[in-house]
């Protein structure tokens, strides 16, 4: 294969890599809002993970959330808002901020999760 053909092959694969990318973060503390909409103190929990794929978000906070991404909006400064549906088609909003923290809004429940920096994993999905 000539260098020129190899170059075009690599360029053609780049968009596929972006689509197949997923993120996996771990956390061990969760904050929630009270009835006055004030953030409570961080509650220590067993280490959990949250996984972002191109069409799903899976995590456990107060319950298991298996979310289907309906739309995604990129914000300035590396922020992303995901509008999702849970297993029962309830609307859930997830806001990922610079891969360091996440907000989850589900009905009247509000959560703030700060990711553990040293164990944040950025992985590329296996390309078959």
XYZ file of C-alpha atoms in Angstrom:
128
model
C 0.000 0.000 0.000
C 1.458 3.355 -0.972
C 1.900 6.173 1.522
C -0.830 8.175 -0.218
C -3.359 5.313 0.073
C -2.402 4.745 3.725
C -2.930 8.451 4.424
C -6.450 8.371 2.932
C -7.261 5.179 4.828
C -6.263 6.762 8.163
C -8.220 9.943 7.378
C -11.302 7.830 6.579
C -11.027 6.036 9.943
C -10.817 9.191 12.075
C -14.575 9.931 12.070
C -15.267 6.297 13.026
C -12.974 6.583 16.022
C -14.883 9.630 17.311
C -18.208 7.852 17.012
C -16.991 4.680 18.721
C -15.389 6.499 21.663
C -16.795 6.035 25.118
C -15.857 7.315 28.552
C -15.741 5.532 31.871
C -15.444 7.454 35.148
C -15.427 6.361 38.779
C -16.777 8.206 41.812
C -17.286 7.578 45.520
C -19.238 10.663 46.615
C -22.640 12.040 45.626
C -24.311 15.311 46.544
C -28.035 15.916 46.227
C -30.267 18.954 46.585
C -32.708 19.384 49.438
C -36.220 20.833 49.242
C -34.725 24.372 49.445
C -32.637 23.587 46.333
C -29.399 23.760 48.351
C -26.632 21.246 47.735
C -26.185 18.961 50.737
C -22.886 17.649 52.009
C -21.211 14.956 49.939
C -22.404 11.471 50.848
C -19.661 8.838 50.812
C -20.663 5.686 48.901
C -18.937 2.571 47.609
C -16.948 3.283 44.460
C -19.260 3.327 41.444
C -18.734 3.908 37.746
C -20.566 5.848 35.080
C -20.189 4.839 31.458
C -20.896 7.116 28.503
C -21.220 5.499 25.074
C -22.453 7.032 21.845
C -26.087 6.198 22.648
C -26.250 5.143 26.335
C -25.316 6.318 29.832
C -25.186 3.718 32.611
C -24.682 4.468 36.301
C -25.991 3.801 39.793
C -26.756 6.558 42.296
C -29.975 6.128 44.268
C -30.973 3.440 41.733
C -29.611 1.973 38.514
C -29.920 4.408 35.635
C -29.783 2.887 32.156
C -30.327 5.918 29.997
C -30.815 6.187 26.262
C -29.429 9.404 24.823
C -32.056 11.320 22.840
C -29.930 14.377 22.032
C -26.536 15.809 22.842
C -25.543 19.486 22.953
C -21.914 20.577 23.165
C -21.301 23.557 25.412
C -18.309 25.896 25.539
C -15.415 24.857 27.791
C -15.828 21.114 27.173
C -19.334 20.767 28.570
C -22.022 18.463 27.184
C -25.747 18.285 27.939
C -27.407 14.932 27.305
C -31.205 14.746 27.096
C -32.078 11.141 27.887
C -34.910 8.719 28.584
C -34.788 6.024 31.258
C -36.229 2.499 30.969
C -39.744 3.890 31.561
C -39.283 6.758 29.066
C -39.014 9.354 31.850
C -36.948 12.387 30.818
C -33.516 12.638 32.483
C -30.968 15.398 31.897
C -27.256 14.750 32.361
C -24.704 17.532 32.197
C -21.036 16.530 31.896
C -18.601 19.316 32.749
C -15.033 19.044 31.403
C -14.865 15.311 32.266
C -14.482 16.192 35.961
C -18.063 16.353 37.239
C -21.597 15.496 36.271
C -25.066 16.741 37.176
C -28.088 14.448 36.845
C -31.655 15.791 36.916
C -34.440 13.208 37.253
C -37.913 14.514 38.103
C -37.441 16.182 41.516
C -34.089 14.471 42.213
C -30.889 16.440 41.590
C -27.399 14.934 41.901
C -23.861 16.272 41.632
C -21.029 13.791 41.114
C -17.352 14.735 41.144
C -15.239 12.131 39.380
C -12.090 10.659 40.864
C -9.388 12.174 38.645
C -6.789 9.455 39.061
C -9.190 6.715 38.002
C -10.987 8.446 35.134
C -10.596 6.276 32.089
C -10.905 7.351 28.499
C -11.238 4.303 26.337
C -11.795 3.706 22.705
C -14.415 1.091 21.911
C -13.046 -1.940 20.144
C -13.220 -1.441 16.423
C -13.922 -4.734 14.717
